[in-house]
PDB file of C-alpha atoms in Angstrom:
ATOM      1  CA  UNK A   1      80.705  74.219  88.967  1.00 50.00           C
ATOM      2  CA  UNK A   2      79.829  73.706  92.648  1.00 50.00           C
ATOM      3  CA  UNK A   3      81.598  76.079  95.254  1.00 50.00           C
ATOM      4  CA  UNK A   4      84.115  74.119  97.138  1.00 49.00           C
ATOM      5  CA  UNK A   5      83.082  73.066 100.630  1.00 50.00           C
ATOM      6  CA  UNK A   6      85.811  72.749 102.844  1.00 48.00           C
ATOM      7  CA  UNK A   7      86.400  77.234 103.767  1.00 46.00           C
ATOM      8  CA  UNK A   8      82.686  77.180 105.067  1.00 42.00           C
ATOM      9  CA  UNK A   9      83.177  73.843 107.086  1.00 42.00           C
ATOM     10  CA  UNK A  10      86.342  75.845 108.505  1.00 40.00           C
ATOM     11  CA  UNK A  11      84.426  78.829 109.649  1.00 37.00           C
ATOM     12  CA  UNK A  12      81.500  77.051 111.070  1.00 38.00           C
ATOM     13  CA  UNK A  13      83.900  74.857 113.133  1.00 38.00           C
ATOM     14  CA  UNK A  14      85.282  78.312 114.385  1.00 39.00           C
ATOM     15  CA  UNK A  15      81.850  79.402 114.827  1.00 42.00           C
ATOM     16  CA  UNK A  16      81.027  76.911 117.205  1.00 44.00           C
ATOM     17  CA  UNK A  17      84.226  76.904 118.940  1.00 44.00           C
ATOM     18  CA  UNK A  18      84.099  80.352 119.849  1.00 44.00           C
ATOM     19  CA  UNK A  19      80.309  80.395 120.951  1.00 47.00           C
ATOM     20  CA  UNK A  20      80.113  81.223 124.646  1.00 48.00           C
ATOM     21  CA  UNK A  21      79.343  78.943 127.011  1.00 50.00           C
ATOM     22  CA  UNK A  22      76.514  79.650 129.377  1.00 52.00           C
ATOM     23  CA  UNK A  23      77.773  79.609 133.865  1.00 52.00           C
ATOM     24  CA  UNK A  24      76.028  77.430 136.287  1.00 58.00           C
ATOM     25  CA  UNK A  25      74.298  79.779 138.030  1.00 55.00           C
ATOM     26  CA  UNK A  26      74.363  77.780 141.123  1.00 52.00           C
ATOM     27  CA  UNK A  27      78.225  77.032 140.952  1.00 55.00           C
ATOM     28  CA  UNK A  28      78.786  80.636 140.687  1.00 56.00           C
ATOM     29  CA  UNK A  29      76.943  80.959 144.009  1.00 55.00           C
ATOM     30  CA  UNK A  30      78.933  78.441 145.666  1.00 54.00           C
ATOM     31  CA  UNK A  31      82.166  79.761 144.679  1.00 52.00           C
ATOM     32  CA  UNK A  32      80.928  83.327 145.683  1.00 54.00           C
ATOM     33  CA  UNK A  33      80.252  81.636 149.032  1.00 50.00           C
ATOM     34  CA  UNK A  34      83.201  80.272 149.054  1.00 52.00           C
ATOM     35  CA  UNK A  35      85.215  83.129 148.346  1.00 52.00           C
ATOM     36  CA  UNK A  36      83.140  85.014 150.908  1.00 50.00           C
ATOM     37  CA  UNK A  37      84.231  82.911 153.446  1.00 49.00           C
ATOM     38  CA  UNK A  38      87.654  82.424 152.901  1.00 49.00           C
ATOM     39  CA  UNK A  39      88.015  86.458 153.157  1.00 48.00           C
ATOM     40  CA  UNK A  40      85.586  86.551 156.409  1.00 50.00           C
ATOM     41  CA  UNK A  41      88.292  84.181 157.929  1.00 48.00           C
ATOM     42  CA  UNK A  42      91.148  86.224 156.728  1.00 48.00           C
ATOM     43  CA  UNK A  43      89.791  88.889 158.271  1.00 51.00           C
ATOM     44  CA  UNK A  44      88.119  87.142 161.224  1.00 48.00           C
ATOM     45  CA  UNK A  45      92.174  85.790 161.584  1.00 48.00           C
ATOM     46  CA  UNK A  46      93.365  89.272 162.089  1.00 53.00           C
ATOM     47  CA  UNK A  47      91.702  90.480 164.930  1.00 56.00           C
ATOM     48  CA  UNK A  48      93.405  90.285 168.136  1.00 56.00           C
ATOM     49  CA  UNK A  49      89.730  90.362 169.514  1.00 63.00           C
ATOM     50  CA  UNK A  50      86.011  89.019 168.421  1.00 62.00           C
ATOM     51  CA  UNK A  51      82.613  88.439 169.616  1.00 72.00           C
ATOM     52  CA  UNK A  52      81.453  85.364 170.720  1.00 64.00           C
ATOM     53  CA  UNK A  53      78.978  85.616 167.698  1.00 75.00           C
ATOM     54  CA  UNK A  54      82.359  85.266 166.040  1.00 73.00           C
ATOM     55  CA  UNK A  55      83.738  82.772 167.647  1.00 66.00           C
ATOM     56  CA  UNK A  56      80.954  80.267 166.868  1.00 71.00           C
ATOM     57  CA  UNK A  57      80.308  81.165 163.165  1.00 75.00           C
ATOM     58  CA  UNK A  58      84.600  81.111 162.422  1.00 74.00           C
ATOM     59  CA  UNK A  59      85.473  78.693 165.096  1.00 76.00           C
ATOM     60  CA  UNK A  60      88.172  77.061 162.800  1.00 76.00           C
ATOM     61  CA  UNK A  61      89.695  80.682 162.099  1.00 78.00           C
ATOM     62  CA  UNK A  62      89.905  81.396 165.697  1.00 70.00           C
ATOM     63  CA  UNK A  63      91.794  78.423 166.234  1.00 72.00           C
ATOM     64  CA  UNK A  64      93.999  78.863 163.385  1.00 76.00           C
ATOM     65  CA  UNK A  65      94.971  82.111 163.973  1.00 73.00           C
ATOM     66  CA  UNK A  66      95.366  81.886 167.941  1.00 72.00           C
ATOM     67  CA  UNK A  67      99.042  79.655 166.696  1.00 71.00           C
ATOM     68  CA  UNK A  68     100.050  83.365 165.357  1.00 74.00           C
ATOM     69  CA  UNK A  69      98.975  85.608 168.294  1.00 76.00           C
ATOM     70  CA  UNK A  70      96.753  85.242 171.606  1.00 79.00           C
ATOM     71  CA  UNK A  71      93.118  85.998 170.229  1.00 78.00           C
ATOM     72  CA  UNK A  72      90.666  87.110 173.018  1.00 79.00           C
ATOM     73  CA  UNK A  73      87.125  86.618 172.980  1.00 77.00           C
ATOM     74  CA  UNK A  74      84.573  89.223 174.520  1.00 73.00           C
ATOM     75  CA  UNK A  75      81.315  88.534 175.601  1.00 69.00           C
ATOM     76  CA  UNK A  76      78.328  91.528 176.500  1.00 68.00           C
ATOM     77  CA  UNK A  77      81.610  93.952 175.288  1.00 67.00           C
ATOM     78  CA  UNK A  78      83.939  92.558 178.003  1.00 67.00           C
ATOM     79  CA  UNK A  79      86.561  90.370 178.133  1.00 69.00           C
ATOM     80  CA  UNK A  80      85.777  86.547 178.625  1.00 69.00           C
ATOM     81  CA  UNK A  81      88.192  84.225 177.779  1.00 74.00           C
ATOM     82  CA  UNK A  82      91.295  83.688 175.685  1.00 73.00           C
ATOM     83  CA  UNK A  83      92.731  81.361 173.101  1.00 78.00           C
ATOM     84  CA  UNK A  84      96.498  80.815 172.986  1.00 73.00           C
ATOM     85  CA  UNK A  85      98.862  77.985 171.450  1.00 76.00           C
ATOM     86  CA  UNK A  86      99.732  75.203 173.386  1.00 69.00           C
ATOM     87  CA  UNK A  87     103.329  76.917 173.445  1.00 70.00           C
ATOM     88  CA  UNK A  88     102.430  79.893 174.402  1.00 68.00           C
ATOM     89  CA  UNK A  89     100.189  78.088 177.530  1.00 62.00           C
ATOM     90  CA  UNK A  90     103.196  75.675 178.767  1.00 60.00           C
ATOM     91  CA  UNK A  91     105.916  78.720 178.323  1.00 62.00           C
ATOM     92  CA  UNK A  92     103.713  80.729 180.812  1.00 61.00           C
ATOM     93  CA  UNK A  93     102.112  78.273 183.126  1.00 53.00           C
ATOM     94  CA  UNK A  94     105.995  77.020 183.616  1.00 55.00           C
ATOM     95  CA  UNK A  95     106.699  80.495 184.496  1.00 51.00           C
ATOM     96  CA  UNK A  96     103.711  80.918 186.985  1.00 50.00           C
ATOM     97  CA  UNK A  97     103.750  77.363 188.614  1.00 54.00           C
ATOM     98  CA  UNK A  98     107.837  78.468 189.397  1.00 65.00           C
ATOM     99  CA  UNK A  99     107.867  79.595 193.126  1.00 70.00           C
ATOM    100  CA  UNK A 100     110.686  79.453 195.503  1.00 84.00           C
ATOM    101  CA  UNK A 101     109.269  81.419 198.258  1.00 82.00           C
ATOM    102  CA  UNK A 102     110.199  78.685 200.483  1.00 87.00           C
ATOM    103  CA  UNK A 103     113.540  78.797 199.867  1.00 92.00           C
ATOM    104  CA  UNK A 104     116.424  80.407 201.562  1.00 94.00           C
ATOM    105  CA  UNK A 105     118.047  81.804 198.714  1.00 95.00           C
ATOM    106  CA  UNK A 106     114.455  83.793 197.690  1.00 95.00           C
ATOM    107  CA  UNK A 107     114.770  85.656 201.479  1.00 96.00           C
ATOM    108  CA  UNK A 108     118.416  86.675 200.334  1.00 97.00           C
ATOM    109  CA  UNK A 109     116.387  88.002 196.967  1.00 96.00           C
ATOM    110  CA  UNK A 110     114.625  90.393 198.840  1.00 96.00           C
ATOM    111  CA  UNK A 111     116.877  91.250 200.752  1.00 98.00           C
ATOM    112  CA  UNK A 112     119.418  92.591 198.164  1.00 98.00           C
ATOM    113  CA  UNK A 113     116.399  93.877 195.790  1.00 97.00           C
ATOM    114  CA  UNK A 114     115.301  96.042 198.883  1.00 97.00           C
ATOM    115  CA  UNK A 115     118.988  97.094 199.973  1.00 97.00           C
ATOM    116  CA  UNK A 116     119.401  97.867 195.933  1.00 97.00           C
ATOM    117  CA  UNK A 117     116.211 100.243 195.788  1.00 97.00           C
ATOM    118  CA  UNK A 118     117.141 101.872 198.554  1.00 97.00           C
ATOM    119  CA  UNK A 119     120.781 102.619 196.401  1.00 97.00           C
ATOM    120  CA  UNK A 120     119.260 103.155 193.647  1.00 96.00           C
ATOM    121  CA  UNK A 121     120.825 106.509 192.166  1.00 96.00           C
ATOM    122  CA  UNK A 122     124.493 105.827 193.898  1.00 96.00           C
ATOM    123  CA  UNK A 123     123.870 101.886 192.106  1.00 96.00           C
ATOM    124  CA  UNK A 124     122.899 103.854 189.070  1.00 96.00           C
ATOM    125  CA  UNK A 125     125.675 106.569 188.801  1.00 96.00           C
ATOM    126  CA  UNK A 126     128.392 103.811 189.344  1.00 96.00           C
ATOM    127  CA  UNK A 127     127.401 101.584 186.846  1.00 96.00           C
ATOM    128  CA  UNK A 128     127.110 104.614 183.850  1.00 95.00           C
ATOM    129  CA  UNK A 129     130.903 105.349 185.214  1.00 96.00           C
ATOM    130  CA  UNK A 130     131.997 100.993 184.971  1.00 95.00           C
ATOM    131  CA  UNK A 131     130.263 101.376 181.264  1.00 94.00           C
ATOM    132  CA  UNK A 132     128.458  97.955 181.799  1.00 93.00           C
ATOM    133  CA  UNK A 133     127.015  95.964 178.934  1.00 90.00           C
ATOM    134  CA  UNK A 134     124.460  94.187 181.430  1.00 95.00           C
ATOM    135  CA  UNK A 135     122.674  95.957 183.980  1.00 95.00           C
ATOM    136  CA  UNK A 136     124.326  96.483 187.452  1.00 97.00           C
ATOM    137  CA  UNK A 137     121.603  94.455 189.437  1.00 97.00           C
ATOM    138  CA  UNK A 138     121.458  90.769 187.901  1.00 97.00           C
ATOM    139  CA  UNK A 139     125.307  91.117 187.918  1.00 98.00           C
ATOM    140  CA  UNK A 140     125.876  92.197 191.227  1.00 98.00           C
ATOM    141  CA  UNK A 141     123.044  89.052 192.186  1.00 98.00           C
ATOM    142  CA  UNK A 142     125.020  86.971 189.753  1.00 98.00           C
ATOM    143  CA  UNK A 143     128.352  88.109 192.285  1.00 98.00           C
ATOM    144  CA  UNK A 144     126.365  87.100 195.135  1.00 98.00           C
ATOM    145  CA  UNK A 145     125.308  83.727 194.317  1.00 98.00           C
ATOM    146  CA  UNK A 146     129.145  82.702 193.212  1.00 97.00           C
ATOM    147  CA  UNK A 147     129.837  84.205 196.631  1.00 97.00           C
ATOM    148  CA  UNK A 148     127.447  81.588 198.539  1.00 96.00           C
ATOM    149  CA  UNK A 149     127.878  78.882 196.545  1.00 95.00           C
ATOM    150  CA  UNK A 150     131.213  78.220 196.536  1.00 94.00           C
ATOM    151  CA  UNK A 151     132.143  78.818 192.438  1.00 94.00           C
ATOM    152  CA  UNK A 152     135.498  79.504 191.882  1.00 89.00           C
ATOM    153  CA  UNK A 153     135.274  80.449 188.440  1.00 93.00           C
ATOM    154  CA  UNK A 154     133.110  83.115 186.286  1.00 93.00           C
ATOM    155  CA  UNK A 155     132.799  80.050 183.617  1.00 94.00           C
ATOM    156  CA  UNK A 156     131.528  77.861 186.495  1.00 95.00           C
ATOM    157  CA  UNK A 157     128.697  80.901 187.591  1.00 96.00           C
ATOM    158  CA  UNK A 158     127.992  81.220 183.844  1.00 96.00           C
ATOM    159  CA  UNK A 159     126.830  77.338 183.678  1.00 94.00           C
ATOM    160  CA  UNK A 160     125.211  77.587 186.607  1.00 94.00           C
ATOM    161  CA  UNK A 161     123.421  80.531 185.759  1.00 95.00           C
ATOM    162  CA  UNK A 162     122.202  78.917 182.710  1.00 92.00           C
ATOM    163  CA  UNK A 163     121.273  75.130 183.673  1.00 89.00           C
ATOM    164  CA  UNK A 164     119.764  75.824 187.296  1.00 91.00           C
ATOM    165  CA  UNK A 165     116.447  77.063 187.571  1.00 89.00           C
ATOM    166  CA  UNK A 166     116.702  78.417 191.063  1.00 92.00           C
ATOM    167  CA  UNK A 167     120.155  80.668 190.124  1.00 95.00           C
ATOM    168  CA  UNK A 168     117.985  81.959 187.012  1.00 93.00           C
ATOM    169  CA  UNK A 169     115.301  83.491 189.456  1.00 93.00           C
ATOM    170  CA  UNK A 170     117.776  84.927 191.734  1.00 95.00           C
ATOM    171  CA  UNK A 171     119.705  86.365 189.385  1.00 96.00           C
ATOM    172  CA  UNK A 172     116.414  88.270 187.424  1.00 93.00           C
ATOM    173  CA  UNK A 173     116.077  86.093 184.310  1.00 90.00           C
ATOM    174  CA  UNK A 174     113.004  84.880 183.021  1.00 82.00           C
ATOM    175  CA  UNK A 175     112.448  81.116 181.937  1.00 77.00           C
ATOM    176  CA  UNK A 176     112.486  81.872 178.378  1.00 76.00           C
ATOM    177  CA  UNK A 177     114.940  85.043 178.174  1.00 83.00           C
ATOM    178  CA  UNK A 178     117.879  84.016 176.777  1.00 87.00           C
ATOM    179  CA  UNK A 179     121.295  84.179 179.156  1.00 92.00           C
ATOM    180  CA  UNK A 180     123.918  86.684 178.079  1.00 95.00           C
ATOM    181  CA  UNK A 181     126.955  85.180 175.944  1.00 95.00           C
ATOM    182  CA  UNK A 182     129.804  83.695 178.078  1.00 95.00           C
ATOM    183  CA  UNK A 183     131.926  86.623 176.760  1.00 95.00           C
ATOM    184  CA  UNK A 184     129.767  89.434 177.163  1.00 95.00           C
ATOM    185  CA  UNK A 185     129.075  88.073 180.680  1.00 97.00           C
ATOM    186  CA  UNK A 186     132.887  87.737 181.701  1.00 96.00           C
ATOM    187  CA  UNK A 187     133.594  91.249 180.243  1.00 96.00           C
ATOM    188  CA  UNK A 188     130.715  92.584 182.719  1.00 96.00           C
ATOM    189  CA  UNK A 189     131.476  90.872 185.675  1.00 96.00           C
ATOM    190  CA  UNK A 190     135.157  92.183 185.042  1.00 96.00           C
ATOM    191  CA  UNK A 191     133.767  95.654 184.800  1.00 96.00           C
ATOM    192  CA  UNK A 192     132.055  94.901 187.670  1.00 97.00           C
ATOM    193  CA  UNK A 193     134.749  93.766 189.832  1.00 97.00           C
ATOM    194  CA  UNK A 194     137.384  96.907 188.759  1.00 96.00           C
ATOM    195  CA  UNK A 195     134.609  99.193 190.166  1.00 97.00           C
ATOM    196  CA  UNK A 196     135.776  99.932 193.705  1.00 97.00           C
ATOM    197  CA  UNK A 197     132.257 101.571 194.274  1.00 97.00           C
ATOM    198  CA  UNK A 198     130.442  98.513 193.030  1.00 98.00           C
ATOM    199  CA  UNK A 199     132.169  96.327 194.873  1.00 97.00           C
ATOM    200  CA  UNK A 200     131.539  98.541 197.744  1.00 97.00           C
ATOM    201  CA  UNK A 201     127.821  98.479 197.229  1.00 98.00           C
ATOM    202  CA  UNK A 202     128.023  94.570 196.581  1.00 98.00           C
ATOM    203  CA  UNK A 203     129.492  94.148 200.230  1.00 97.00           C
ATOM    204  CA  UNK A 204     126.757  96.503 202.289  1.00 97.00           C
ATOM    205  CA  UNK A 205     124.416  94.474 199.720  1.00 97.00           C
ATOM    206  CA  UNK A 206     125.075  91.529 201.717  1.00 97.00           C
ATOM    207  CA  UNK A 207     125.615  93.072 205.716  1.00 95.00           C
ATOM    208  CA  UNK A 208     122.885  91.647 207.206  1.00 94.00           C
ATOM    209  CA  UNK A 209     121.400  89.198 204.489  1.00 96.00           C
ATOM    210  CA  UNK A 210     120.153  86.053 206.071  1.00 97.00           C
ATOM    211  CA  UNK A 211     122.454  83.716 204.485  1.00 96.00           C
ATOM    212  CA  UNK A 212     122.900  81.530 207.258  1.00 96.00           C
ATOM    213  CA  UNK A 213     120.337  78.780 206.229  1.00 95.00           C
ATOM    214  CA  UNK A 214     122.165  78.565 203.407  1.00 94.00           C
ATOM    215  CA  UNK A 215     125.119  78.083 204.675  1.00 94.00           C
ATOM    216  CA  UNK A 216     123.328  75.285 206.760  1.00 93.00           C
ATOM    217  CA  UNK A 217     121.826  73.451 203.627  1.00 91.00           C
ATOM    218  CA  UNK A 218     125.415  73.129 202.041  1.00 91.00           C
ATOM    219  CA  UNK A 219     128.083  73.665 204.133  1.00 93.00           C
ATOM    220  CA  UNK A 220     129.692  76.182 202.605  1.00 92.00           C
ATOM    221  CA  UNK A 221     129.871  79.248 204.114  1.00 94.00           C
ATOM    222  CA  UNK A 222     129.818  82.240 201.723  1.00 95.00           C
ATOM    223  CA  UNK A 223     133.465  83.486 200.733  1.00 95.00           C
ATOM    224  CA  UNK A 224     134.714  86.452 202.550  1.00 95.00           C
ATOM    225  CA  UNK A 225     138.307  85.452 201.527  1.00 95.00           C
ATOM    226  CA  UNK A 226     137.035  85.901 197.690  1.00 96.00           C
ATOM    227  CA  UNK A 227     135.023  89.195 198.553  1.00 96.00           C
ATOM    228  CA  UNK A 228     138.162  90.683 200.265  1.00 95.00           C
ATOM    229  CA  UNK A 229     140.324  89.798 197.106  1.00 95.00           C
ATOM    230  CA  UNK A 230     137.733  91.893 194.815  1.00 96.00           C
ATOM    231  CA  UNK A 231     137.802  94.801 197.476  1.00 95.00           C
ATOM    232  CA  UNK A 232     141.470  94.780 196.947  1.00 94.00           C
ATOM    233  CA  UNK A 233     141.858  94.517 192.881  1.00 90.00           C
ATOM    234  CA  UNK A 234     139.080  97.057 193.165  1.00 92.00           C
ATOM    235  CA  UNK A 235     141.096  99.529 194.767  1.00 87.00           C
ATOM    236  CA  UNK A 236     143.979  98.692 192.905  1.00 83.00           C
ATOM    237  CA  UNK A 237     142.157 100.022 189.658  1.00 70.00           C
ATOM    238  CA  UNK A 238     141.610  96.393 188.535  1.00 58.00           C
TER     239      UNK A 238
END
């Protein structure tokens, strides 16, 4: 009797199935290539700063990565030029192309910032005793600009503070720093204002700051009633 047929069929169906297969040689290159590259512009996307070898050979990287960080490019080892997102160009061209040197409130800006420096350690000492949660000088600015404007209320000088470009400057905020909470602002300005010493410094702040052209421009003289009623609560503790 023949040997049955079908157990040898079975293993040479397994033999073949289980042969290796022979690699394109050439595909493997390409995918080397490929995943070559796609490190060399991981890395390339890392770098704060390349070559402008580089910057030709990984042009796409550059660009790609300059939306996480500002890359710079150097040419003969020194700086040349720099790639940034278009956010981070309009956020800082705003900021640079935002001058009021022409107006009156920036002379009453340099005025107090001068007047300030020249307090500095009495401005310093007074607001470590007041326990402020914002810095004495933007609040005491802040103070000045309700003063010449004619706001009656601290909510008022908050909005103002926040919506008008011009009051931002003055005060010593940057177009993209974010304004202090209502709260936190009304709890300074209240510190502020039961500081007999601050309020001191507030009013030789202002002796002799040209705010007569402002006055002019809008008819509304600044408040001496209002500073005289924060000298008082002052000295009344508040």
């Amino acid at each position: 009797m023949g040997q049955p047929r079908g157990p040898a069929c079975a293993m040479s169906v397994l033999r073949r199935e289980t042969r290796p297969t022979h690699a394109d040689p050439v595909a493997e290159r390409q995918a080397g290539a490929g995943r070559g590259c796609a490190m060399e512009r991981a890395a390339v996307s890392r770098k704060p700063n390349i070559g402008i070898r580089e910057l030709k050979e990984n042009l796409s990287a550059v660009v790609d990565s300059a939306w996480e960080h500002p890359v710079s490019v150097h040419r003969y080892g020194s700086p040349w030029v720099w790639i940034v997102s278009h956010e981070v160009w309009t956020r800082n061209t705003r900021r640079i192309d935002f001058n009021p040197a022409g107006h009156p409130l920036a002379a009453v800006r340099q005025h107090l910032d001068m007047a300030m420096r020249e307090r500095q350690p009495r401005l310093h000492a007074a607001a470590l005793r007041a326990m402020l949660r914002i810095e004495a000088q933007p609040l005491l600015r802040a103070l000045a600009v309700q003063l010449l404007y004619g706001l009656e209320t601290e909510a008022a000088l908050h909005e103002q503070i926040s919506c008008n470009l011009l009051f931002r400057w003055f005060v010593g905020l940057s177009l993209d720093q974010q304004i202090w909470t209502p709260q936190e602002f009304g709890y300074s300005l209240e510190r502020v204002l039961a500081s007999a010493e601050l309020v001191a410094i507030l009013e030789e702040l202002l002796l002799g700051a040209p705010v007569a052209p402002i006055a002019q421009a809008t008819g509304i003289p600044l408040n001496q009633a209002l500073l005289r009623e924060w000298r008082a609560r002052s000295v009344r503790g508040g």
